[in-house]
Tab-separated table of C-alpha atoms and ligand atoms in Angstrom:
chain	number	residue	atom	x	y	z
Q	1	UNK	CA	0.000	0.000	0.000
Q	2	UNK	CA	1.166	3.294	-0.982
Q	3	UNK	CA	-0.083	6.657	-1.049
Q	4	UNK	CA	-0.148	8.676	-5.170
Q	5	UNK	CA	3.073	10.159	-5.696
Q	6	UNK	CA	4.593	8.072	-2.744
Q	7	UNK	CA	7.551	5.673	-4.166
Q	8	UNK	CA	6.642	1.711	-3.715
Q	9	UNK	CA	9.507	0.777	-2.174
Q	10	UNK	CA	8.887	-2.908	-3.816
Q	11	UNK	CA	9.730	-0.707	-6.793
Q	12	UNK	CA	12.454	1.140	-5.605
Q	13	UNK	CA	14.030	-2.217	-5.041
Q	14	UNK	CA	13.076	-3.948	-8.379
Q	15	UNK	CA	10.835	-6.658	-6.432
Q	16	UNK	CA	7.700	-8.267	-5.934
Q	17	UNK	CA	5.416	-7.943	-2.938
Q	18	UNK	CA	5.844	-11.600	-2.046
Q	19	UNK	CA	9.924	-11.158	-2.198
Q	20	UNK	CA	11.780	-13.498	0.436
Q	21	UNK	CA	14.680	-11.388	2.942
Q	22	UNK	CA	16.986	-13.021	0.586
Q	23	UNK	CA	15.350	-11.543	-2.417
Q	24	UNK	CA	15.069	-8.320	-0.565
Q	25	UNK	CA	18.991	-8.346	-0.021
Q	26	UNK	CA	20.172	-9.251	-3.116
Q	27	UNK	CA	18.121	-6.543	-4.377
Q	28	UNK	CA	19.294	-4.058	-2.572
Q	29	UNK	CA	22.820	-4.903	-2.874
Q	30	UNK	CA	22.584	-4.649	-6.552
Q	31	UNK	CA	21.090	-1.472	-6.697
Q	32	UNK	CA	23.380	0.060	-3.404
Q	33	UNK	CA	26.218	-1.032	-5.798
Q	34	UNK	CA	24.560	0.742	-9.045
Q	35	UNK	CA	23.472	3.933	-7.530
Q	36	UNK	CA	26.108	4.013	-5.220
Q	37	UNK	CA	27.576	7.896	-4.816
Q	38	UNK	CA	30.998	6.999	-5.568
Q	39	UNK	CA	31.057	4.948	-8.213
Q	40	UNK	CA	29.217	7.555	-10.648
Q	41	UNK	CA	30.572	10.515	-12.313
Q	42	UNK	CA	30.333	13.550	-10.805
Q	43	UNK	CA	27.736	15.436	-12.771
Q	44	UNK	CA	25.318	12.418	-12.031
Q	45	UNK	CA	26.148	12.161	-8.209
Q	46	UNK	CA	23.624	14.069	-7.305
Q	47	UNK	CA	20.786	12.082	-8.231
Q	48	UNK	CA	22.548	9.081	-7.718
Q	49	UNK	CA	23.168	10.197	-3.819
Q	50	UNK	CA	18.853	10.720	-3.720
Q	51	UNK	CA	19.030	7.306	-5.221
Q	52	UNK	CA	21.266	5.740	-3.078
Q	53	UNK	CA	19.444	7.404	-0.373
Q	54	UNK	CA	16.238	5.477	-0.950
Q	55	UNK	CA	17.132	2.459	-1.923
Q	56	UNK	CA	18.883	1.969	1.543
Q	57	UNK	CA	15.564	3.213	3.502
Q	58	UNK	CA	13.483	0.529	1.037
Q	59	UNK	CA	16.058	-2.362	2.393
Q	60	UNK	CA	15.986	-0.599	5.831
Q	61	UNK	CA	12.279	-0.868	6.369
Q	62	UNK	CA	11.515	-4.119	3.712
Q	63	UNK	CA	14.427	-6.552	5.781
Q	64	UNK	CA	13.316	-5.805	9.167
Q	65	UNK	CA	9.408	-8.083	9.201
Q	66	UNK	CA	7.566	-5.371	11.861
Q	67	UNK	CA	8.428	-2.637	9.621
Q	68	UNK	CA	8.134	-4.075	6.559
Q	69	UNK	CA	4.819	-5.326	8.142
Q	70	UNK	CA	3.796	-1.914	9.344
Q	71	UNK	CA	4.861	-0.980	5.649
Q	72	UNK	CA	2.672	-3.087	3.961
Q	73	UNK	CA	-0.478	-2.306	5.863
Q	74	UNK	CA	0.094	1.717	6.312
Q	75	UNK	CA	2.601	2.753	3.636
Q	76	UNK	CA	5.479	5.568	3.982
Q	77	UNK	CA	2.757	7.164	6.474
Q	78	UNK	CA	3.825	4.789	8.642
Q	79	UNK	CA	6.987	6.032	9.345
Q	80	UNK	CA	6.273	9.933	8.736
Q	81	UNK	CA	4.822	11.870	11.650
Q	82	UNK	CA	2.040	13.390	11.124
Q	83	UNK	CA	1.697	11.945	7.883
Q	84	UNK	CA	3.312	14.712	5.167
Q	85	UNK	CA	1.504	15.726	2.338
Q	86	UNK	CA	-2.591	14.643	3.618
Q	87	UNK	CA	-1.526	14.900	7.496
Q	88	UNK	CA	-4.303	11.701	7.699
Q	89	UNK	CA	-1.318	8.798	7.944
Q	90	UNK	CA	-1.442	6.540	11.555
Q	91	UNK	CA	1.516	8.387	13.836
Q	92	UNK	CA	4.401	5.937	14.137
Q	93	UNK	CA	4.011	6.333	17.885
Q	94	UNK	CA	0.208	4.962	17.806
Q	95	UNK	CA	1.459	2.045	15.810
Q	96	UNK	CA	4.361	1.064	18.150
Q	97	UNK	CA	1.832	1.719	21.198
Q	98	UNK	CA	-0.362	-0.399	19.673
Q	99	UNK	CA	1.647	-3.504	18.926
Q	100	UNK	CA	4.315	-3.192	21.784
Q	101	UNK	CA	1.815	-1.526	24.787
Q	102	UNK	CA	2.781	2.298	24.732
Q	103	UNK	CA	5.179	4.753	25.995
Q	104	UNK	CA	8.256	3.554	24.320
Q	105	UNK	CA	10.968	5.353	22.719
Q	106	UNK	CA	11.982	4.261	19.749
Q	107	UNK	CA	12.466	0.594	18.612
Q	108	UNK	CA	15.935	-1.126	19.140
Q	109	UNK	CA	18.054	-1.530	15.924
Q	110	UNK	CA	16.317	1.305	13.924
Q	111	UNK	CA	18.425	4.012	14.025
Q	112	UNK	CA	18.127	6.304	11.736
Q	113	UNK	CA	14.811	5.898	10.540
Q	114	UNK	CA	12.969	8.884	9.394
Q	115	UNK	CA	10.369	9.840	11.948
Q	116	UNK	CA	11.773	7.282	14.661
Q	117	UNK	CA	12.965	9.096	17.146
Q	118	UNK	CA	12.706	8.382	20.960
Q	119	UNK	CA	9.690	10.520	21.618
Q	120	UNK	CA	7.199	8.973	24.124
Q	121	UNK	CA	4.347	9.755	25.094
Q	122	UNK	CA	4.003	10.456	29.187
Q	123	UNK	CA	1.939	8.732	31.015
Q	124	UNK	CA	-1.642	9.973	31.879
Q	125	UNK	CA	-1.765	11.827	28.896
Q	126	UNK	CA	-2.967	8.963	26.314
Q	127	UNK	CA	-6.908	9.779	26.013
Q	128	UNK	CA	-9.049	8.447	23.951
Q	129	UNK	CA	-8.076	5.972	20.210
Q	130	UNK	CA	-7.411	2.286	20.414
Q	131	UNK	CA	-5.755	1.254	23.354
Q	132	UNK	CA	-3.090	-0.798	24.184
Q	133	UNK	CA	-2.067	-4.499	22.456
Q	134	UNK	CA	0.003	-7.187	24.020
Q	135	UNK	CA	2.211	-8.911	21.501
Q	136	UNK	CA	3.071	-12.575	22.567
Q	137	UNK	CA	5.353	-15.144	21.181
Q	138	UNK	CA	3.545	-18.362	20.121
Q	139	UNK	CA	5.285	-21.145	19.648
Q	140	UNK	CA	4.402	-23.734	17.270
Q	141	UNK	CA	5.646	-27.291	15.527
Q	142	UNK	CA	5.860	-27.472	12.182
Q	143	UNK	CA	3.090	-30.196	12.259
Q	144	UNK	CA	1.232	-27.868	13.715
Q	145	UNK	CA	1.832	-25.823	10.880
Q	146	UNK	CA	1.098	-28.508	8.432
Q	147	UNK	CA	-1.840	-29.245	9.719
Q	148	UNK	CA	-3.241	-25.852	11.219
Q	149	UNK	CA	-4.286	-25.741	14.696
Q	150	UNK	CA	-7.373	-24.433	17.021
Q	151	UNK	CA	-6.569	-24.019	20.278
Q	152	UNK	CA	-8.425	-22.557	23.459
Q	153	UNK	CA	-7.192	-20.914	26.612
Q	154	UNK	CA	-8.093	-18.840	29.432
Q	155	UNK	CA	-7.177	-15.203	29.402
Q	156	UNK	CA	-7.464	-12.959	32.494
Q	157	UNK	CA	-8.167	-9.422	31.443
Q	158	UNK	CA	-9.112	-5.912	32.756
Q	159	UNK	CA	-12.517	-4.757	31.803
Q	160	UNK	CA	-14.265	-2.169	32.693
Q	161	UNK	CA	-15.972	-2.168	35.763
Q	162	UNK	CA	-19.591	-2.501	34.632
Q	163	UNK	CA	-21.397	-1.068	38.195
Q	164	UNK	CA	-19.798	2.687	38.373
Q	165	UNK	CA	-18.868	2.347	34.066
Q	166	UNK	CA	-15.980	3.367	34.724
Q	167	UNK	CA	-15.673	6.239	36.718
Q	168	UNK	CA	-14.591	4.257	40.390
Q	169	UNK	CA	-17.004	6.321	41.926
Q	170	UNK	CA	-20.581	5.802	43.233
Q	171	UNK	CA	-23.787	6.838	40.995
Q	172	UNK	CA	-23.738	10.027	42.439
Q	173	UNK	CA	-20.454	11.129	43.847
Q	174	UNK	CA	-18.266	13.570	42.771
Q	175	UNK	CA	-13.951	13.462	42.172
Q	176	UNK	CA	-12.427	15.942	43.492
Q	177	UNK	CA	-9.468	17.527	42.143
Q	178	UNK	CA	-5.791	16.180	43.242
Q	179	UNK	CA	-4.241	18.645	45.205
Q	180	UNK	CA	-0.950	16.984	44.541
Q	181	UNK	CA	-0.653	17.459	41.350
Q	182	UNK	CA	-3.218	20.774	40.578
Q	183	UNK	CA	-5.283	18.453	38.976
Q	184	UNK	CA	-2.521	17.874	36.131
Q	185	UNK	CA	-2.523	14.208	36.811
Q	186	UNK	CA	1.038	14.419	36.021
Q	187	UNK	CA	3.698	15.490	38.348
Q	188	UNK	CA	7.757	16.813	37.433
Q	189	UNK	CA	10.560	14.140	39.423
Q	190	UNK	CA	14.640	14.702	39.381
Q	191	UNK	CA	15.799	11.562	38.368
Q	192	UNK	CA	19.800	10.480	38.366
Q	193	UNK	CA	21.194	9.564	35.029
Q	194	UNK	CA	24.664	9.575	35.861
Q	195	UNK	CA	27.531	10.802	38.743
Q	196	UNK	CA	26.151	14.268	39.384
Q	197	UNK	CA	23.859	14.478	36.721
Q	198	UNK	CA	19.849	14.891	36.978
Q	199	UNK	CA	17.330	15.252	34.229
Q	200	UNK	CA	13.875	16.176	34.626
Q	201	UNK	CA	10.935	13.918	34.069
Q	202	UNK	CA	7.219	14.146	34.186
Q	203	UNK	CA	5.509	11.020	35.763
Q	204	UNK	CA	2.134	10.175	36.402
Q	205	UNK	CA	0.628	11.897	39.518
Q	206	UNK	CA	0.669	8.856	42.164
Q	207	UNK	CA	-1.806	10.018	44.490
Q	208	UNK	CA	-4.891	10.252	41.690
Q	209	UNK	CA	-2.891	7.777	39.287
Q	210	UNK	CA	-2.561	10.260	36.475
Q	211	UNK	CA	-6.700	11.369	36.656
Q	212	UNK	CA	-6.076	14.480	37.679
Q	213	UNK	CA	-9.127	13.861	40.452
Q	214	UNK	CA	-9.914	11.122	42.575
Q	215	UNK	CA	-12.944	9.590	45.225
Q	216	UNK	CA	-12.851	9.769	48.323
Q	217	UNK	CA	-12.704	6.619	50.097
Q	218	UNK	CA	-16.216	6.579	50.930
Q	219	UNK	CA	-17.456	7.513	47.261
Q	220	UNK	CA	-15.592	5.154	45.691
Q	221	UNK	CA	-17.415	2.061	43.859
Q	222	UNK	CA	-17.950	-0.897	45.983
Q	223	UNK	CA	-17.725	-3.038	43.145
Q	224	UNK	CA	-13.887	-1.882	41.270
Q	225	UNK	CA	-12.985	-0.288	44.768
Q	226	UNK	CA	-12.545	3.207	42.551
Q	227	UNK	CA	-9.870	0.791	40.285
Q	228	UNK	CA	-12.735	1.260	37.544
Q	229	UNK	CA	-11.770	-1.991	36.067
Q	230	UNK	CA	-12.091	-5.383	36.977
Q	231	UNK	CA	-10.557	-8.459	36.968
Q	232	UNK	CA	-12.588	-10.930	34.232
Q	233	UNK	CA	-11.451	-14.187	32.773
Q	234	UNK	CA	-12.627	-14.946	29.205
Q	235	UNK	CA	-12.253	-18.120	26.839
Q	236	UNK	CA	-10.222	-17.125	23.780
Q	237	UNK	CA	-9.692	-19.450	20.622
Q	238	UNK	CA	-6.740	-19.034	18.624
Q	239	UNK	CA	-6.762	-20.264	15.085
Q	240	UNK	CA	-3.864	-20.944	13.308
Q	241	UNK	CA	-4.134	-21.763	9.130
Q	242	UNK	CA	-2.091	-24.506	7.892
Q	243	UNK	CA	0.591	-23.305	5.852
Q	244	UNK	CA	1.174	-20.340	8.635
Q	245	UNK	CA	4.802	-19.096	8.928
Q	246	UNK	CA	7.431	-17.798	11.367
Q	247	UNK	CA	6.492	-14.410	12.564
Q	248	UNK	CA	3.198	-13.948	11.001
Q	249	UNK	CA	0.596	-12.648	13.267
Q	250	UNK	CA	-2.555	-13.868	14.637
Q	251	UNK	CA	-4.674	-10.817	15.749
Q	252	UNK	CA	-7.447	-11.099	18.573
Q	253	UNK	CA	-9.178	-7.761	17.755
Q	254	UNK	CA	-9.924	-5.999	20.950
Q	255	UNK	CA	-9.264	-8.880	23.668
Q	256	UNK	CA	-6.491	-6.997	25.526
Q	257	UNK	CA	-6.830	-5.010	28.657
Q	258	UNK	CA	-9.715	-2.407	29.004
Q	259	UNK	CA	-9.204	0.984	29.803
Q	260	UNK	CA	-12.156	3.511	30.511
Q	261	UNK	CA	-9.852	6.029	28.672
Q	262	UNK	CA	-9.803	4.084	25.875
Q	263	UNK	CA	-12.876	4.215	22.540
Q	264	UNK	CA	-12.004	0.575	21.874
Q	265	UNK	CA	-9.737	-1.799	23.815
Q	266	UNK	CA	-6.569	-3.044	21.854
Q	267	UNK	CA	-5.801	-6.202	20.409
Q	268	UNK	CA	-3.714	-9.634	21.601
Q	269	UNK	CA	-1.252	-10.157	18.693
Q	270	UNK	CA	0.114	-13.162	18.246
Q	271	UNK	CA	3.439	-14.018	16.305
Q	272	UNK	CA	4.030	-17.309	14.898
Q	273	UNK	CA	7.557	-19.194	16.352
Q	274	UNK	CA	8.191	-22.078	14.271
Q	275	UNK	CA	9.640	-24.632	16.523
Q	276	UNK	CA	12.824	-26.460	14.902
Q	277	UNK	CA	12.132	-29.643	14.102
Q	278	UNK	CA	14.529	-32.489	13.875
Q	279	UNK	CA	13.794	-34.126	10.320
Q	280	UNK	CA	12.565	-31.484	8.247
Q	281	UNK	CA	13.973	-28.192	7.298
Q	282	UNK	CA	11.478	-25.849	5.727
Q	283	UNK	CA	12.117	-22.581	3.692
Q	284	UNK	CA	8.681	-20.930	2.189
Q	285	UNK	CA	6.267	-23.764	1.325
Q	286	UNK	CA	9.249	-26.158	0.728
Q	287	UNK	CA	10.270	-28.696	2.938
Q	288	UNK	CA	14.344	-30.862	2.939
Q	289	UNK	CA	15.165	-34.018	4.624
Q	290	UNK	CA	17.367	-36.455	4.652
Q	291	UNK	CA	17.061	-39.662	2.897
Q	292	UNK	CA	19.578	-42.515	4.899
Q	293	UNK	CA	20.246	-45.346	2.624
Q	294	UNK	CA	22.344	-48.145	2.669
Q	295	UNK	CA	25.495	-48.417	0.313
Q	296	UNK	CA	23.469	-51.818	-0.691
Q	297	UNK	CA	20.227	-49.836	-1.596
Q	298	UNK	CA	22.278	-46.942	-3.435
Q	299	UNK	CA	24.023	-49.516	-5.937
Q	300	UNK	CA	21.043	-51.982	-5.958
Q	301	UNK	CA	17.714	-50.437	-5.536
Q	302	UNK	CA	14.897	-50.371	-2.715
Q	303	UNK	CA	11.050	-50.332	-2.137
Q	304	UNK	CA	10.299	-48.805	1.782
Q	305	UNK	CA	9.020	-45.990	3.388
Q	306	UNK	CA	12.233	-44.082	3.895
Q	307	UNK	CA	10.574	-41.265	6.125
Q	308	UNK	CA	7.382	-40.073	8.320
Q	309	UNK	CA	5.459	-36.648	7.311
Q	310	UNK	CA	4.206	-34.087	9.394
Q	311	UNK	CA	0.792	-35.661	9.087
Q	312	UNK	CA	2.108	-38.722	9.919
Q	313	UNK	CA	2.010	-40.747	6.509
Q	314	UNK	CA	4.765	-42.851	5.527
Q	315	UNK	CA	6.551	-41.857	2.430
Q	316	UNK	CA	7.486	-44.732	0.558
Q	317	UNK	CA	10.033	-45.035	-2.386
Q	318	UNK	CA	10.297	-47.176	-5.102
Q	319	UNK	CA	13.899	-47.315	-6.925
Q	320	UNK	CA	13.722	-50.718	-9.033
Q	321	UNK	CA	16.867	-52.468	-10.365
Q	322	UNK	CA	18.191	-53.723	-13.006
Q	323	UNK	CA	19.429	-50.961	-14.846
Q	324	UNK	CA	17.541	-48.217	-12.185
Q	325	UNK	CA	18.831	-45.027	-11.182
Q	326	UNK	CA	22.122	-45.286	-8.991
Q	327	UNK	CA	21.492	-42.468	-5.660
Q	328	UNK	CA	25.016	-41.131	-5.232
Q	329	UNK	CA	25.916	-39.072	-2.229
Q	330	UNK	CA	24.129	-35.380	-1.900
Q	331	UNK	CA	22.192	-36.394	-4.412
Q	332	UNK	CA	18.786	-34.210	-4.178
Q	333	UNK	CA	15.662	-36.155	-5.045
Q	334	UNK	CA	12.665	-33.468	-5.506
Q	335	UNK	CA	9.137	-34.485	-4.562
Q	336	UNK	CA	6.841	-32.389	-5.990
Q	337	UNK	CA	3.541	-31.476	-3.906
Q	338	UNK	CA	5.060	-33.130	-0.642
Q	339	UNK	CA	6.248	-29.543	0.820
Q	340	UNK	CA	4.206	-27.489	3.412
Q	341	UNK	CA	0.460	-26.767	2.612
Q	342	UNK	CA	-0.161	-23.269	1.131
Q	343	UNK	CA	-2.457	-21.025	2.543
Q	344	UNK	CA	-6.326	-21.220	1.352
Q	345	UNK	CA	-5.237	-23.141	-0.723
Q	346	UNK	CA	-5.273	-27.079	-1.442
Q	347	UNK	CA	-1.362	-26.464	-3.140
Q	348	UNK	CA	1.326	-27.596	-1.436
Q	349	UNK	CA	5.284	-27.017	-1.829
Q	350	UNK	CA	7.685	-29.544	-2.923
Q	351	UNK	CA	9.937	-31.436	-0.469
Q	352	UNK	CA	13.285	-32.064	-1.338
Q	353	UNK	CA	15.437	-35.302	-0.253
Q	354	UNK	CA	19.307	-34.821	0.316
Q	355	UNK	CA	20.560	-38.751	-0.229
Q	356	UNK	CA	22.616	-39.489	2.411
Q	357	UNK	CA	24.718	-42.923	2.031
Q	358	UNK	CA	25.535	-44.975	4.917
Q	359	UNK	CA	29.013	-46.812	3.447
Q	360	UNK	CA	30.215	-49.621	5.461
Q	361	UNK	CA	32.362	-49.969	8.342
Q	362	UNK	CA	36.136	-49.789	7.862
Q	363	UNK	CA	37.224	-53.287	7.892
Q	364	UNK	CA	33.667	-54.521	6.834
Q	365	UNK	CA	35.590	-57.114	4.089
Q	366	UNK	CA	36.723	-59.647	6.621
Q	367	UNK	CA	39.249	-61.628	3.530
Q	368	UNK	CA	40.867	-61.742	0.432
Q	369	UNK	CA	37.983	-63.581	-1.314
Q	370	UNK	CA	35.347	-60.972	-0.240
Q	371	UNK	CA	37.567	-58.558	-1.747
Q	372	UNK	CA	37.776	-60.111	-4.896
Q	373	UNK	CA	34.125	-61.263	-4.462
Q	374	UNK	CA	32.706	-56.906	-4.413
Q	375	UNK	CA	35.207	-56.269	-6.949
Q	376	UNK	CA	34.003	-58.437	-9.400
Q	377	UNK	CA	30.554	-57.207	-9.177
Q	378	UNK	CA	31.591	-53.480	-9.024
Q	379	UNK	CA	32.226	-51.653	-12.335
Q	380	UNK	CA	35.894	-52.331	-13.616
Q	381	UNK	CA	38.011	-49.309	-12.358
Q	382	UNK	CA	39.948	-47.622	-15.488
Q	383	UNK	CA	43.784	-46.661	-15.351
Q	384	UNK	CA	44.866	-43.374	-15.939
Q	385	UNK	CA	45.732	-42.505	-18.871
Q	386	UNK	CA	48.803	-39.976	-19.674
Q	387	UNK	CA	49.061	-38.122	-22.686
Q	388	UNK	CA	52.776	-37.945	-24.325
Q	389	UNK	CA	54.917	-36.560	-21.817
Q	390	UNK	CA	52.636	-36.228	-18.775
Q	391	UNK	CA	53.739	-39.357	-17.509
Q	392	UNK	CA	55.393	-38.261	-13.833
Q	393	UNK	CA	58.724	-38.895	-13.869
Q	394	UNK	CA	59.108	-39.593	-9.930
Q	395	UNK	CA	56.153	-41.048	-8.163
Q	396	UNK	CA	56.172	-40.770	-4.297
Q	397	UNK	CA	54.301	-43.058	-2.173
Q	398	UNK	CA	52.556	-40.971	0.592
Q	399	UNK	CA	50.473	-42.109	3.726
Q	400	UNK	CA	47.479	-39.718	4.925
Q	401	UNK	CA	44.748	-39.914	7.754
Q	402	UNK	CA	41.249	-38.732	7.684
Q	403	UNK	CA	40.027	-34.968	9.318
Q	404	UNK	CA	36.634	-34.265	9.840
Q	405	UNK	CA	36.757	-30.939	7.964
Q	406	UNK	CA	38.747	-28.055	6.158
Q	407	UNK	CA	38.666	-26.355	9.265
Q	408	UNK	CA	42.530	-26.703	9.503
Q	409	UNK	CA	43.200	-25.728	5.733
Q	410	UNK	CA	45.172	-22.502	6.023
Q	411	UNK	CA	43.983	-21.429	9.791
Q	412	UNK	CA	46.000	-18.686	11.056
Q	413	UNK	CA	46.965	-17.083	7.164
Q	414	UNK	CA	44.861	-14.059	7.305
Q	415	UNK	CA	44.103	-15.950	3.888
Q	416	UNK	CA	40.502	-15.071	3.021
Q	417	UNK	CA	40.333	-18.933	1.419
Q	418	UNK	CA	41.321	-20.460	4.827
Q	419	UNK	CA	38.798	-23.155	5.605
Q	420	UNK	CA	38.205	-24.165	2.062
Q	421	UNK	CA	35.588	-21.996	0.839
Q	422	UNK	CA	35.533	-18.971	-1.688
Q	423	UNK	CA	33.064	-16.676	0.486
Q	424	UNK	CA	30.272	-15.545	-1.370
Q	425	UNK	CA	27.508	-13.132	-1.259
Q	426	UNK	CA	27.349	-13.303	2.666
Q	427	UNK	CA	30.828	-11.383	2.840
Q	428	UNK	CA	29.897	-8.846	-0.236
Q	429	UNK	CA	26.895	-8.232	2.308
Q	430	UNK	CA	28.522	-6.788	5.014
Q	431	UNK	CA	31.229	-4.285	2.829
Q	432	UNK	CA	27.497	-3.111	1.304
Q	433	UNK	CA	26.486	-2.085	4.627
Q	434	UNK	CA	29.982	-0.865	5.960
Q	435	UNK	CA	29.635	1.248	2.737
Q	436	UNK	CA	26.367	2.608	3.453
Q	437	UNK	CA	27.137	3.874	6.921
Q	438	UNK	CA	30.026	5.802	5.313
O	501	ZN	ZN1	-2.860	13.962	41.098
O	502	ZN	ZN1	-16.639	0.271	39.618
């Protein structure tokens, strides 16, 4: 959702709405590198510095899932106070008071965010809107996801105190004013932030709890003792769709805590935590396992159910000999339509098996004849062949033992190839960012 004349920062980016954080970071590298100040000439710098500029806000807001989130349901007016241009966008403030319960400055890891800074509201002075919502953690196993999941529990909530309606007073008593804090409900403190250093803060007025008035002991209601809420305990169901994914949100509207202050109470949100689970790996819709085989079965074929699904059906395989398919080692076998459900939707993802091969036991061929006997039935191993002159002159017999790893292979070099492995994209990720803070 955008606003006219608002950049899509999908757009800015070159991606789709539905673009994974890898997408979204591959994206943005390629266009941080293209528009990137110093690598233009100078009489295009400027508009490559606006473009540079804007790219890394789209990758700031699209790679973090609240804001990109909050993006997608608000637009830019999400993170502008006040809304620039109409004046009619959500204030970022509301937003993070709604999904993280008020009063906080600022979100962690978003510096530099237009609009972001650490104002707070003080307390006593939110009136009126939405109130508060609670954002929980919910954790969940991916069979649970597979299958979707309805579950019920008991959640104790404020509510407003139905006998005074609110007020904490009886039918026909007055508040009077706080004397403590002029009626204000707010009061100034000195509070230390530091060897000899104060800094002035305004807190909620503790005698009339930020009302600015209060009952009198014998006006106050009999029922909320002048709390004007109440304890009340409510059944909630939570429905989870199959197909759900890590960090998506579940929103009871309006079951959080009641405030009299409040139009409408605020929501429980949950977010989805996907459990890790010890067969299957799962990226999107698509689902990886394992497949253990024998050395036997690799070279000669099987019929079983090599593994268990999250529904609990047996997946069965059927690799016939003679002259079958040979599964070699990290071979990938893809199954299509065995992946994760998709949501409302009766499409599924495709699961993809890594062949693992169990090889025998060193020693496993116990004499000379069993030797001979695998050898015989194993395709005929060719000689090398040397073209003229590559024949080594000097051959040099050489023992070895077996390491786990390459973790050893060049350790201590400063070599950037130490351990074996070119680094790829992950290591041109972080000189992108190093580069943008510059
Ligand atoms: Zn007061
Ligand atoms: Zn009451």
């Amino acid at each position: 959702m955008s606003a006219p004349g608002e950049p899509d920062l999908y757009e800015v980016l070159g991606i789709s709405k539905g673009a994974s954080k890898s997408e979204i970071k591959k994206a943005y590298h390629k266009a941080a590198l293209s528009s990137h100040p110093d690598k233009v000439p100078e009489d295009q710098r400027e508009e490559a510095d606006a473009k540079f500029k804007s790219v890394s806000q789209a990758y700031e807001i699209l790679n973090d899932d609240d804001t990109r989130d909050m993006y997608d349901q608000h637009g830019m007016a999400a993170f502008e106070k006040g809304g620039a241009g109409g004046g009619q966008g959500p204030d970022l403030d509301d937003i993070l008071a709604q999904m993280f319960g008020g009063g906080m400055g600022g979100m962690p890891g978003m510096g530099g965010m237009p609009g972001m800074g650490g104002h707070s509201h003080g307390p006593g002075q939110r009136k009126g809107g939405k109130g508060r919502s609670e954002l929980q953690q919910y954790e969940v196993t991916l069979e649970e996801l597979y299958k979707g999941k309805t579950t019920r529990f008991a959640s104790t909530k404020k509510v407003v105190c139905e006998h005074c309606k609110g007020s904490g007073g009886k039918e026909k008593a007055k508040a009077k004013p706080c004397d403590t804090c002029k009626g204000r409900g707010q009061t100034t403190q000195l509070r230390p932030v530091g060897p000899g250093l104060v800094t002035q803060e305004t807190v909620a007025c503790s005698t009339c709890s930020g009302r600015g008035s209060f009952y009198a002991d014998k006006d106050k209601c009999k029922k909320c003792k002048g709390v004007r809420t109440v304890s009340a305990k409510k059944i909630l169901e939570l429905y989870i769709p199959r197909g759900s994914r890590e960090g998506e949100k579940i929103v009871l509207a309006g079951e959080a805590d009641q405030d009299p202050d409040d139009d409408s109470p605020g929501d429980i949100v949950f977010e989805l935590v996907e459990e890790t689970h010890k067969v299957f790996h799962r990226a999107g819709a698509d689902l990886q396992a394992q497949l253990e085989i024998s050395l036997a079965e690799a070279l000669t074929g099987f019929h079983r159910v090599v593994l268990t699904h999250l529904d609990g059906r047996g997946i069965s395989l059927n690799v016939q000999q003679p002259e079958g398919q040979v599964l070699r080692p990290d071979e990938i076998l893809k199954i299509p339509g065995e992946g994760m459900p998709l949501k409302r939707s009766d499409a599924k993802g495709d699961l993809y098996l890594t062949v693992n091969v169990k090889f025998p036991e060193d020693g496993w061929l116990k004499d000379q004849a069993a030797v001979d006997k695998v050898r015989a039935v194993l395709p005929k191993t060719e000689p090398i062949t040397y073209g003229p002159g590559e024949t080594p002159e000097l051959v040099d017999e050489v023992d070895f033992i077996t390491v786990d790893s390459m973790e050893e292979f060049g350790a201590d070099s400063d070599d950037p190839r130490a351990g074996g492995e070119w680094e790829d994209d992950e290591d041109e990720g972080a000189g992108g960012a190093q580069c943008q803070q510059q």
